[in-house]
PDB file of C-alpha atoms in Angstrom:
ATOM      1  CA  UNK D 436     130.278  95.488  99.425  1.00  0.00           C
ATOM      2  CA  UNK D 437     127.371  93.789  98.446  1.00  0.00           C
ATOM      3  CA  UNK D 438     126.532  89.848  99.707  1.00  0.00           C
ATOM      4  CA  UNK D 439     126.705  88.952  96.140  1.00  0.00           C
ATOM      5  CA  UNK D 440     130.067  90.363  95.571  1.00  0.00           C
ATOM      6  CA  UNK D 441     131.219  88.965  99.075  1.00  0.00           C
ATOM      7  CA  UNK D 442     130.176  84.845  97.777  1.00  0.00           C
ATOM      8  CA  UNK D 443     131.806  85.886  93.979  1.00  0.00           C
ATOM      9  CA  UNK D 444     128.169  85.386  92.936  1.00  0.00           C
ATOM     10  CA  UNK D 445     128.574  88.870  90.638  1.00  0.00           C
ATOM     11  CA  UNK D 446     129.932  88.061  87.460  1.00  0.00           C
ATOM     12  CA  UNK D 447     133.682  89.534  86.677  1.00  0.00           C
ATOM     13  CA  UNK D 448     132.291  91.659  83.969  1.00  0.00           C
ATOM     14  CA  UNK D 449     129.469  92.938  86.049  1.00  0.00           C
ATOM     15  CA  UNK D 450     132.168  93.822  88.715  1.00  0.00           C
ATOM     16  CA  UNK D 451     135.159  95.619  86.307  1.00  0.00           C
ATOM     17  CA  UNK D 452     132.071  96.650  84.102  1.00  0.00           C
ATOM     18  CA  UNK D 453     133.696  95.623  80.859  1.00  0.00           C
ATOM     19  CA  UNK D 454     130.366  95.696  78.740  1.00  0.00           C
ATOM     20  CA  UNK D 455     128.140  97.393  79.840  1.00  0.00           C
ATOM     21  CA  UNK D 456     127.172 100.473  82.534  1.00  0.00           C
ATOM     22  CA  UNK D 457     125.351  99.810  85.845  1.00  0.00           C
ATOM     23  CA  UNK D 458     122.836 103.036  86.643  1.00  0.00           C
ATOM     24  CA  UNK D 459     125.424 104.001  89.243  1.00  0.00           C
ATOM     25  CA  UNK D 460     127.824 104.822  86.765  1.00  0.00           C
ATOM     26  CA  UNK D 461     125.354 105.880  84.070  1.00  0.00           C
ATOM     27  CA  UNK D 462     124.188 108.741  86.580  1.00  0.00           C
ATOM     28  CA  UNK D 463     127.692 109.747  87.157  1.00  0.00           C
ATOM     29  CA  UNK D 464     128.552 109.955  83.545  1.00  0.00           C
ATOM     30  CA  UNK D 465     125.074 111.852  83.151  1.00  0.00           C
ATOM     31  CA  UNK D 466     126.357 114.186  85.263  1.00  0.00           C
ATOM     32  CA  UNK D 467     129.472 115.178  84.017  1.00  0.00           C
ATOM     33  CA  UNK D 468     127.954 115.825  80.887  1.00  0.00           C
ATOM     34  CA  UNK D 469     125.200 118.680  82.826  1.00  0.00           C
ATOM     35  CA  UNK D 470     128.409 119.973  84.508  1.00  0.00           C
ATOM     36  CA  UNK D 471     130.042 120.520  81.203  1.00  0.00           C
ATOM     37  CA  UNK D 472     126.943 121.964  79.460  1.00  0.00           C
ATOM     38  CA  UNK D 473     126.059 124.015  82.093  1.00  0.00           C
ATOM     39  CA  UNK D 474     129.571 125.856  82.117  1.00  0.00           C
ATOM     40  CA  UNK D 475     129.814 126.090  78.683  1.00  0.00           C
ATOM     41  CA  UNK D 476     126.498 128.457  79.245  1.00  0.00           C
ATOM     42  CA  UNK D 477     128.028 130.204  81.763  1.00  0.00           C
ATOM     43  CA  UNK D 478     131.607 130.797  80.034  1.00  0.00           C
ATOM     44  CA  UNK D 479     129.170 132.520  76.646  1.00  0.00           C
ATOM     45  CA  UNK D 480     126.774 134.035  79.059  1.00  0.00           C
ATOM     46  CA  UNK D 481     127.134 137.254  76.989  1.00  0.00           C
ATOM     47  CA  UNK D 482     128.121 135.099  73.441  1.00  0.00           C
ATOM     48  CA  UNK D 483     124.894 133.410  72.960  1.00  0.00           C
ATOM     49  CA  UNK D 484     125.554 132.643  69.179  1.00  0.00           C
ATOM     50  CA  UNK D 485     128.425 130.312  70.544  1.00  0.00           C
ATOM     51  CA  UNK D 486     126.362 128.702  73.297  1.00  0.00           C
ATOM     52  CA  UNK D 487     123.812 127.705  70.703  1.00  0.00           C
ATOM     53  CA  UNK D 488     126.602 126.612  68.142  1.00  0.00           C
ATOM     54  CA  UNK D 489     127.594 124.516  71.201  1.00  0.00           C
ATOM     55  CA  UNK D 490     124.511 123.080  71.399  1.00  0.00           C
ATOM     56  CA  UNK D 491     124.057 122.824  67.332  1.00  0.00           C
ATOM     57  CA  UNK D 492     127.250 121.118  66.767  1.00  0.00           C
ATOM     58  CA  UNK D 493     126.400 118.396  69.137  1.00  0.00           C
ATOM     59  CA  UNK D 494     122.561 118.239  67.526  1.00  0.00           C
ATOM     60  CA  UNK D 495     123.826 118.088  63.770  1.00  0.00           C
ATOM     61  CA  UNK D 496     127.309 115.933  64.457  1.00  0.00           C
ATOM     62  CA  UNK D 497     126.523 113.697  67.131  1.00  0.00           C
ATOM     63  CA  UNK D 498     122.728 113.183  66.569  1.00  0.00           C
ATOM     64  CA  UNK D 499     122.757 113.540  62.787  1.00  0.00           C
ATOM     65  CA  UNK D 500     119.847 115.599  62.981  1.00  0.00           C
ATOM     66  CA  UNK D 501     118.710 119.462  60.887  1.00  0.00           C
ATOM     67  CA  UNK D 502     119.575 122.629  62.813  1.00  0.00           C
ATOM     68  CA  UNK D 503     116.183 123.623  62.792  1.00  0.00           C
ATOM     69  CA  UNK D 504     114.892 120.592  64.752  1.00  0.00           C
ATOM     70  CA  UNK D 505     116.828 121.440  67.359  1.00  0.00           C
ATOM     71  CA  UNK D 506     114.728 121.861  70.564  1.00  0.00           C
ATOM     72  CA  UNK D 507     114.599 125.249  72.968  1.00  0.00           C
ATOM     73  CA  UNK D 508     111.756 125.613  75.426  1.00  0.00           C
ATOM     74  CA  UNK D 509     112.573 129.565  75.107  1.00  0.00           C
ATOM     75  CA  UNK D 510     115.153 132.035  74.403  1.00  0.00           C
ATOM     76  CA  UNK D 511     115.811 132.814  78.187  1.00  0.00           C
ATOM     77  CA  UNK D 512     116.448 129.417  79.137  1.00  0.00           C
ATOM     78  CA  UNK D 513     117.764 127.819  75.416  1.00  0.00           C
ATOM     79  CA  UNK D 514     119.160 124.635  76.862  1.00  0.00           C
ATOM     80  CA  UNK D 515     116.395 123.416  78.924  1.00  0.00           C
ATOM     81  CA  UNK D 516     114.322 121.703  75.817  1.00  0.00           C
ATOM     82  CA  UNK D 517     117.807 120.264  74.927  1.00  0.00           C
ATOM     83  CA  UNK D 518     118.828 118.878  77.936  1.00  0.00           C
ATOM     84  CA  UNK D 519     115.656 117.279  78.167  1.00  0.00           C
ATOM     85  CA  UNK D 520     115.648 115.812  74.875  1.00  0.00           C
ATOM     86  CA  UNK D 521     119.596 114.674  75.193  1.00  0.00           C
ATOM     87  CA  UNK D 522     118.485 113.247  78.783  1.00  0.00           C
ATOM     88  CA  UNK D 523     115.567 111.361  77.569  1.00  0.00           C
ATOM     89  CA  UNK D 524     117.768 109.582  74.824  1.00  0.00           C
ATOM     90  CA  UNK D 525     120.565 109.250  76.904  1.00  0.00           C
ATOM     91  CA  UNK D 526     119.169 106.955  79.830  1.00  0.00           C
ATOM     92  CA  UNK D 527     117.611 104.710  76.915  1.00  0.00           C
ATOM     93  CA  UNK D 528     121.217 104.573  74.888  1.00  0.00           C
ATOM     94  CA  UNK D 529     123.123 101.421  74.873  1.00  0.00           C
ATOM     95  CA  UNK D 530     126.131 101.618  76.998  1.00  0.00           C
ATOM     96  CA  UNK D 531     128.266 101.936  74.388  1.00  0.00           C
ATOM     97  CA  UNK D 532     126.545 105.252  72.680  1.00  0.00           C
ATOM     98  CA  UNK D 533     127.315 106.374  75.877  1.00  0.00           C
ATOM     99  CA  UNK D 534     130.560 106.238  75.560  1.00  0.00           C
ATOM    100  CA  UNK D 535     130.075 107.703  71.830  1.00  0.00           C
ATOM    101  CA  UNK D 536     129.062 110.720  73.474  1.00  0.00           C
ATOM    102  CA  UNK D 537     131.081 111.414  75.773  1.00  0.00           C
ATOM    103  CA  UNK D 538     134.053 110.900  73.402  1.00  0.00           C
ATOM    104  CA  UNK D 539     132.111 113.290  71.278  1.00  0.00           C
ATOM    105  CA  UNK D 540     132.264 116.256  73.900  1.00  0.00           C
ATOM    106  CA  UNK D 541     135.663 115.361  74.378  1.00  0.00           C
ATOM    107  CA  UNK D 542     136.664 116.491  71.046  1.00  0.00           C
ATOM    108  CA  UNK D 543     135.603 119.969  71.617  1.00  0.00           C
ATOM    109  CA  UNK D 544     138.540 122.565  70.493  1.00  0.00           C
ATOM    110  CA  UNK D 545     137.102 125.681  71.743  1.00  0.00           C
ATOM    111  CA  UNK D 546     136.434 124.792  75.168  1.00  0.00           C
ATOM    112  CA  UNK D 547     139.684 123.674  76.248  1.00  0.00           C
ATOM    113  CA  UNK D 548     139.506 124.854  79.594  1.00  0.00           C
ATOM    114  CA  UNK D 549     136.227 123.370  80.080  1.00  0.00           C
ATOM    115  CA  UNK D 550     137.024 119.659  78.256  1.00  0.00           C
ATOM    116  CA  UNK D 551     140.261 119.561  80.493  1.00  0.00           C
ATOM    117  CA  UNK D 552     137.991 119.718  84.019  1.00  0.00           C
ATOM    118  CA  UNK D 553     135.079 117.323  81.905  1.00  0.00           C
ATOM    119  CA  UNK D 554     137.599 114.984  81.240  1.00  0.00           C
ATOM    120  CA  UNK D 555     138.716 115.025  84.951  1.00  0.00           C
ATOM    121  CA  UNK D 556     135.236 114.553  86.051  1.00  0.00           C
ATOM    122  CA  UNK D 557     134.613 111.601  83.809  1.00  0.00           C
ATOM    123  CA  UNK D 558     137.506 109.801  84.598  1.00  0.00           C
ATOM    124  CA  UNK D 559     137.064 109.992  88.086  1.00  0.00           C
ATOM    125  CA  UNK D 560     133.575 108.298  87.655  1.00  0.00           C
ATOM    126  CA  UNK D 561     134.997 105.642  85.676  1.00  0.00           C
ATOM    127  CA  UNK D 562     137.250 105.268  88.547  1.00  0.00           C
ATOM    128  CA  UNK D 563     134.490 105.166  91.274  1.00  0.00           C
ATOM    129  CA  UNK D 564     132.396 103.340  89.247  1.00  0.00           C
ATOM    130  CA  UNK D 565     134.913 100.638  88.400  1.00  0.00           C
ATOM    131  CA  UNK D 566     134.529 100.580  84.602  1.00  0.00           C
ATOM    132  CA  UNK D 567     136.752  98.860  82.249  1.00  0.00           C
ATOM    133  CA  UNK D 568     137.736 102.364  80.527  1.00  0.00           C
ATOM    134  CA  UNK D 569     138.799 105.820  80.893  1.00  0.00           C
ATOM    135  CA  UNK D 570     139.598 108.862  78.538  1.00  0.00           C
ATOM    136  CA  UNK D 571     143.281 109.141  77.483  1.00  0.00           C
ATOM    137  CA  UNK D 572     144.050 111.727  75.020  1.00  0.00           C
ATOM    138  CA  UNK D 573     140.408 112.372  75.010  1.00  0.00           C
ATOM    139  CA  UNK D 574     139.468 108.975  73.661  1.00  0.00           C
ATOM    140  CA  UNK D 575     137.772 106.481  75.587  1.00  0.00           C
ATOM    141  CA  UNK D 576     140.305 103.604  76.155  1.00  0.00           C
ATOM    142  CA  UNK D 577     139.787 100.084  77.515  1.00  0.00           C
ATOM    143  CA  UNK D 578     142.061  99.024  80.326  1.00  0.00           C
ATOM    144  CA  UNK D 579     140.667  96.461  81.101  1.00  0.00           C
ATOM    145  CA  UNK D 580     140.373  93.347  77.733  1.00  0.00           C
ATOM    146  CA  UNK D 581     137.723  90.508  77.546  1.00  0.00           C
ATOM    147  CA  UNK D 582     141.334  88.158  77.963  1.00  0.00           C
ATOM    148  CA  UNK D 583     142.250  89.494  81.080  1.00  0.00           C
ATOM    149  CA  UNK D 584     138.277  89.039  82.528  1.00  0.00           C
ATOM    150  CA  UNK D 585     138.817  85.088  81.086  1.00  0.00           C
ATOM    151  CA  UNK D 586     141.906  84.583  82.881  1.00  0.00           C
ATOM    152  CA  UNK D 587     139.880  85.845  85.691  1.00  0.00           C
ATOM    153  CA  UNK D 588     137.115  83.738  85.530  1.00  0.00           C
ATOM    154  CA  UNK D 589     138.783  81.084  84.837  1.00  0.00           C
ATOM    155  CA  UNK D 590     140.822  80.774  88.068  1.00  0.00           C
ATOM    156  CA  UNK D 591     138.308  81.840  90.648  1.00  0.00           C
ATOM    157  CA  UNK D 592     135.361  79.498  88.970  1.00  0.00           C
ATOM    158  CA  UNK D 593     137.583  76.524  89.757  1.00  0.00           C
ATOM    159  CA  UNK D 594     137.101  74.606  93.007  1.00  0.00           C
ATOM    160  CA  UNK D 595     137.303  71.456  94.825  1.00  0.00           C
ATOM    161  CA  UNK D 596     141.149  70.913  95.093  1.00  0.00           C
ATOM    162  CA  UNK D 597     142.127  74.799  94.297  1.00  0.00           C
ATOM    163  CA  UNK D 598     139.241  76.193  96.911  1.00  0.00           C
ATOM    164  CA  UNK D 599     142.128  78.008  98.937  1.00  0.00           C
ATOM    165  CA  UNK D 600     143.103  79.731  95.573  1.00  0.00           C
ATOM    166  CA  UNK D 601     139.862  80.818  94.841  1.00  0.00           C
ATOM    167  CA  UNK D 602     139.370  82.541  97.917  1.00  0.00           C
ATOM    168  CA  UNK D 603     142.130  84.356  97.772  1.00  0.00           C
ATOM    169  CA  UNK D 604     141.704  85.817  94.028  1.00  0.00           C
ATOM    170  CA  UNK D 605     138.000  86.309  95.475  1.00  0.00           C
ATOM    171  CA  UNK D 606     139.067  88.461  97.858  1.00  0.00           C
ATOM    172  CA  UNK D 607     141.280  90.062  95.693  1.00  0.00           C
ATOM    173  CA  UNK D 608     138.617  90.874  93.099  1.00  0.00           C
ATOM    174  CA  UNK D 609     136.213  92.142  95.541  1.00  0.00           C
ATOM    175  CA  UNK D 610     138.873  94.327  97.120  1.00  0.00           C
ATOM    176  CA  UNK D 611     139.760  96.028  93.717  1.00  0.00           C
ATOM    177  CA  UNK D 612     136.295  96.140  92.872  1.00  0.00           C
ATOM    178  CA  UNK D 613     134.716  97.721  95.937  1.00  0.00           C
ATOM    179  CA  UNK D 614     133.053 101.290  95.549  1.00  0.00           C
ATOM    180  CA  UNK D 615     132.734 102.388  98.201  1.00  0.00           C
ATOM    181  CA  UNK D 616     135.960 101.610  99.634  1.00  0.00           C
ATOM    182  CA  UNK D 617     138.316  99.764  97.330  1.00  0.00           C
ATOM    183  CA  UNK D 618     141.632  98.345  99.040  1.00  0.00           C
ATOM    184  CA  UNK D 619     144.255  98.258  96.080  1.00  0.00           C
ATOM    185  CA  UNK D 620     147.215  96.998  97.954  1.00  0.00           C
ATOM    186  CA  UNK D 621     145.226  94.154  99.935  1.00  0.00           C
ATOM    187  CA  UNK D 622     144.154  93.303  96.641  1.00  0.00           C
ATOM    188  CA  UNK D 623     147.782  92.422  95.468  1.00  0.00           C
ATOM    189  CA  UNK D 624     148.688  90.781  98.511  1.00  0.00           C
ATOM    190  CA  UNK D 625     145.401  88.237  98.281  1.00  0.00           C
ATOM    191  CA  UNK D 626     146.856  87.888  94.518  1.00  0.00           C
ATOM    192  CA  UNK D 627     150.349  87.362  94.973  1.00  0.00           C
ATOM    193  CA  UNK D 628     148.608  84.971  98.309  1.00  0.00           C
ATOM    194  CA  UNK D 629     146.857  83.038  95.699  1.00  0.00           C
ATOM    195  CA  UNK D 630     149.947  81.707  93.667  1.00  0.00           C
ATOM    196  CA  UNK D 631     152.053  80.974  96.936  1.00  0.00           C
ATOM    197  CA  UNK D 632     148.278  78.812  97.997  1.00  0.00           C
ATOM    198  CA  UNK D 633     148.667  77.309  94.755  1.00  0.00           C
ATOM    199  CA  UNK D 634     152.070  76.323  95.169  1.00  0.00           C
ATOM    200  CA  UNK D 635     152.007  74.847  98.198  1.00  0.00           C
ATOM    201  CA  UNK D 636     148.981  72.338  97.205  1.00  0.00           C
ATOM    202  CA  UNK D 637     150.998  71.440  93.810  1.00  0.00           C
ATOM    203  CA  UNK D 638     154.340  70.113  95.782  1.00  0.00           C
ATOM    204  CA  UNK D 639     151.954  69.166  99.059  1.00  0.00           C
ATOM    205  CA  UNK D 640     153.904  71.745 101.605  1.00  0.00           C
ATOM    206  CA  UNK D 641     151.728  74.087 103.400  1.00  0.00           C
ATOM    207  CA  UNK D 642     154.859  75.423 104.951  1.00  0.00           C
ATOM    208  CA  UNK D 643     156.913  76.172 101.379  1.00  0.00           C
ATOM    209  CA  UNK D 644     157.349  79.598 101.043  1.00  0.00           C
ATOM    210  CA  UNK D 645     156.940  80.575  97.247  1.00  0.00           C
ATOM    211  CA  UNK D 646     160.550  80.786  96.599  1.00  0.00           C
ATOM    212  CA  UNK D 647     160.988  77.561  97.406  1.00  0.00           C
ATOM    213  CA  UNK D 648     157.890  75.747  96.080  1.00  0.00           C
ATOM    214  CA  UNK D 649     158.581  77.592  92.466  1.00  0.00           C
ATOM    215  CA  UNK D 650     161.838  75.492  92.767  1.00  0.00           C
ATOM    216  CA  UNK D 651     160.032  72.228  93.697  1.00  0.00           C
ATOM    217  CA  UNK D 652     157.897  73.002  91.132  1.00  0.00           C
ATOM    218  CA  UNK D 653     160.604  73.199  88.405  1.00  0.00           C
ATOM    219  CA  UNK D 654     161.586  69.748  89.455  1.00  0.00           C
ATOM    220  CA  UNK D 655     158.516  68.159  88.972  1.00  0.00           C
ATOM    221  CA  UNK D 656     157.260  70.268  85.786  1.00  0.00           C
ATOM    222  CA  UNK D 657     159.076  71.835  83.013  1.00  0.00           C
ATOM    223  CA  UNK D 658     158.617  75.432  83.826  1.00  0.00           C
ATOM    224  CA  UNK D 659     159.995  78.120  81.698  1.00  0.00           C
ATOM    225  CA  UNK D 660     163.460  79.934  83.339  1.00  0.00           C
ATOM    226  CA  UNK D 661     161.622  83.649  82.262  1.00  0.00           C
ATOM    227  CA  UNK D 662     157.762  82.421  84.109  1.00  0.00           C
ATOM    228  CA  UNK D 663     159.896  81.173  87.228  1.00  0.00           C
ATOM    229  CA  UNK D 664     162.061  84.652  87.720  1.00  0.00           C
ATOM    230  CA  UNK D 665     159.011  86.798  86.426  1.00  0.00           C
ATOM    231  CA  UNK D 666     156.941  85.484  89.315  1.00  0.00           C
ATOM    232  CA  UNK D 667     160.171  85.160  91.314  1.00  0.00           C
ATOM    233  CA  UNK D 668     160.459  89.062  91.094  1.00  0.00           C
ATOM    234  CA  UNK D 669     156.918  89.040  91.660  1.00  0.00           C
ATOM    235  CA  UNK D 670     156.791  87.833  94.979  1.00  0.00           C
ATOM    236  CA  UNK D 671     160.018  89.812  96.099  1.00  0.00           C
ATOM    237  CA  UNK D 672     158.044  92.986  94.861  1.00  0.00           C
ATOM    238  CA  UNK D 673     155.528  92.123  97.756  1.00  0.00           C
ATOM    239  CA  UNK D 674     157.726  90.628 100.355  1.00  0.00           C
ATOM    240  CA  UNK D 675     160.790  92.638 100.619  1.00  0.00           C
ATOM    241  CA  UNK D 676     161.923  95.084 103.101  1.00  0.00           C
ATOM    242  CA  UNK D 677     159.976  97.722 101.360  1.00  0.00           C
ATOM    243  CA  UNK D 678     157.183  95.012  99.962  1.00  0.00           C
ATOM    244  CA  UNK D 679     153.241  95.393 100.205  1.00  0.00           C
ATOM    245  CA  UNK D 680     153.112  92.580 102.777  1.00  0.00           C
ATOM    246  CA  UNK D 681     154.781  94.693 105.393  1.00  0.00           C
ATOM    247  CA  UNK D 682     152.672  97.244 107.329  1.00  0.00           C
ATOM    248  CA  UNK D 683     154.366 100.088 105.690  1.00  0.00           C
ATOM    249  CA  UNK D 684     152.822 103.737 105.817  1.00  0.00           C
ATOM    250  CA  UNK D 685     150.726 104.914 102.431  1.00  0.00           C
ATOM    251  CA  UNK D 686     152.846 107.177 101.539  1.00  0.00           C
ATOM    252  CA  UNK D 687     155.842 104.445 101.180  1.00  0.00           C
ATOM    253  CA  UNK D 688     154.436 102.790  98.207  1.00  0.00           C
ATOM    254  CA  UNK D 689     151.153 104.044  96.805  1.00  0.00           C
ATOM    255  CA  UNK D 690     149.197 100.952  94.982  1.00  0.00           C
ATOM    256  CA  UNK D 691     146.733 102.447  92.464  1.00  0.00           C
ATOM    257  CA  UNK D 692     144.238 100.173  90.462  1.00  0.00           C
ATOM    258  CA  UNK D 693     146.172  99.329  87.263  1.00  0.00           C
ATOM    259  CA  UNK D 694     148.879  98.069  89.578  1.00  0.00           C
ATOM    260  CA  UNK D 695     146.476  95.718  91.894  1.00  0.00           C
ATOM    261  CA  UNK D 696     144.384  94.868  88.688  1.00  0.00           C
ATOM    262  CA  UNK D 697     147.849  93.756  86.495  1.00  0.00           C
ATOM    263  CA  UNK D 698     148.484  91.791  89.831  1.00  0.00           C
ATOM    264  CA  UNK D 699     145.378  89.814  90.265  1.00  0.00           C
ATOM    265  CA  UNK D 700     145.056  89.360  86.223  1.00  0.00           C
ATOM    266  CA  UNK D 701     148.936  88.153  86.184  1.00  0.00           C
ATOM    267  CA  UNK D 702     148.413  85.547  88.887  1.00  0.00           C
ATOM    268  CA  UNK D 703     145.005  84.497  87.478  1.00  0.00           C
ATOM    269  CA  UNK D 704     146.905  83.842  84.212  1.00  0.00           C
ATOM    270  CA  UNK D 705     149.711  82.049  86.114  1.00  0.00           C
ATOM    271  CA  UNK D 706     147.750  79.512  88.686  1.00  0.00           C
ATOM    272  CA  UNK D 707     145.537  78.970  85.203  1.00  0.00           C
ATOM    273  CA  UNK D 708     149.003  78.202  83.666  1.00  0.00           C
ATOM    274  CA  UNK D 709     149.843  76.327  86.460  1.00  0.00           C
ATOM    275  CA  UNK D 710     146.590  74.123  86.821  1.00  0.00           C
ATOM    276  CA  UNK D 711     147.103  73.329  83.109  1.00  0.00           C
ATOM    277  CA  UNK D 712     150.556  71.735  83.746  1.00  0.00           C
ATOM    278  CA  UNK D 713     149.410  69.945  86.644  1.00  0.00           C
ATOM    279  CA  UNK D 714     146.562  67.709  84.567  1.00  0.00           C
ATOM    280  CA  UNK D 715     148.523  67.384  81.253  1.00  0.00           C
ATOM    281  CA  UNK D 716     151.830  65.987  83.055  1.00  0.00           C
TER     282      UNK D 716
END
């Protein structure tokens, strides 16, 4: 993980890559879409008229451009003088025509086979990469909304009193976030960590467990029955006898991204809730 990541000195979006694609990811993407080519070549190795519709269709639909323009280095090796042209606009594209294309070569019919294992292959760098979207019915889909990033921000930018908190949604941001070697269910715990931290310094108890500070907290503040058992539920969901705070095997509870990123979003959006409460009462 890099330094900047480590002192929250990356920006959210930069991290969940929301909008926009770092050149880690943008060579991944890149190539997935040689792998497909490249086995769409080999599958009409003896059909070149559909190879070079292949390549036409994505010319004349994609690019918007005459089927005679279309450019081949030779008749032996047809897709060199295309890949070259479709690399040389691709690494200039905005990250978003990225996407366009690889939605594009998504929606491939007759290569169903092929699309299945590109699809695979992209999603898996959107994984790796940590972007804020993946193919789902072979659309590009975003999991991750500009909201959820402000909820984020907003309760990890805070200070001073709430330092604690911020560390711990730190932590749990760079945990979900690392490449190399994300850590999904130490990334919930450092969440769910985060509300009991905020807790505690709203009723003054460094010893209240959540349970009980969420009731000390009722007292004080009007706090909505469903917020109180939703989070109530929450916290069980980590600290029961089959919970993610116990040192359980992996193959007990398996915590994938979308589970460790609703987590750390959820609490963001609850100690934000909470912090409002605090000043305005």
């Amino acid at each position: 993980m890099k330094f900047s990541q480590r002192i929250g000195k990356t920006p959210v979006k930069n991290l969940l890559q929301v909008d926009g694609i770092d050149e880690a990811l943008k060579n991944r993407l890149w190539d997935c879409i040689v792998y497909l080519i490249a086995n769409v070549n080999r599958k009409f190795m003896y059909e070149t008229i559909r190879f070079d519709n292949f390549l036409i269709l994505i010319w004349t639909e994609f690019f918007v451009r005459t089927s005679d323009s279309i450019p081949y280095n030779s008749s032996y090796q047809r897709y060199d003088g295309f890949l070259n042209k479709l690399r040389e606009w691709f690494f200039t594209a905005n990250w978003y025509e990225i996407y366009d294309i690889i939605e594009f070569l998504c929606s491939f019919n007759h290569i169903n086979d092929l699309r299945e294992r590109f699809v695979n292959h992209c999603n898996i760098a959107l994984s790796k990469e940590v972007s804020g979207y993946r193919i789902a019915n072979n659309k590009i889909a975003q999991i991750t909304s500009e909201e959820e990033i402000s909820e984020i921000e907003e309760a990890i930018n805070d200070s001073g009193l709430w330092k604690p908190v911020t560390l711990h949604l730190s932590t749990s941001l760079n945990l979900l976030s690392d490449r190399n070697n994300p850590d999904y269910r130490n990334s919930v715990k450092e969440s769910i960590s985060a509300v009991e931290s905020m807790c505690k310094i709203v009723i003054g108890d460094s010893s209240a467990t959540l349970g009980r500070a969420l009731a000390e907290i009722e007292k004080l503040y009007p706090l909505h029955k469903a917020l109180k058992a939703g989070f109530s539920s929450i916290y069980g969901y980590t600290s029961d006898a089959s919970g993610i705070r116990h040192a359980l095997l992996e193959d007990d509870i398996e915590v994938k991204f979308e589970d460790a990123k609703f987590m750390l979003v959820s609490c963001s959006a609850f100690i934000n809730y909470l912090k409002m409460k605090v000043r305005v009462d």
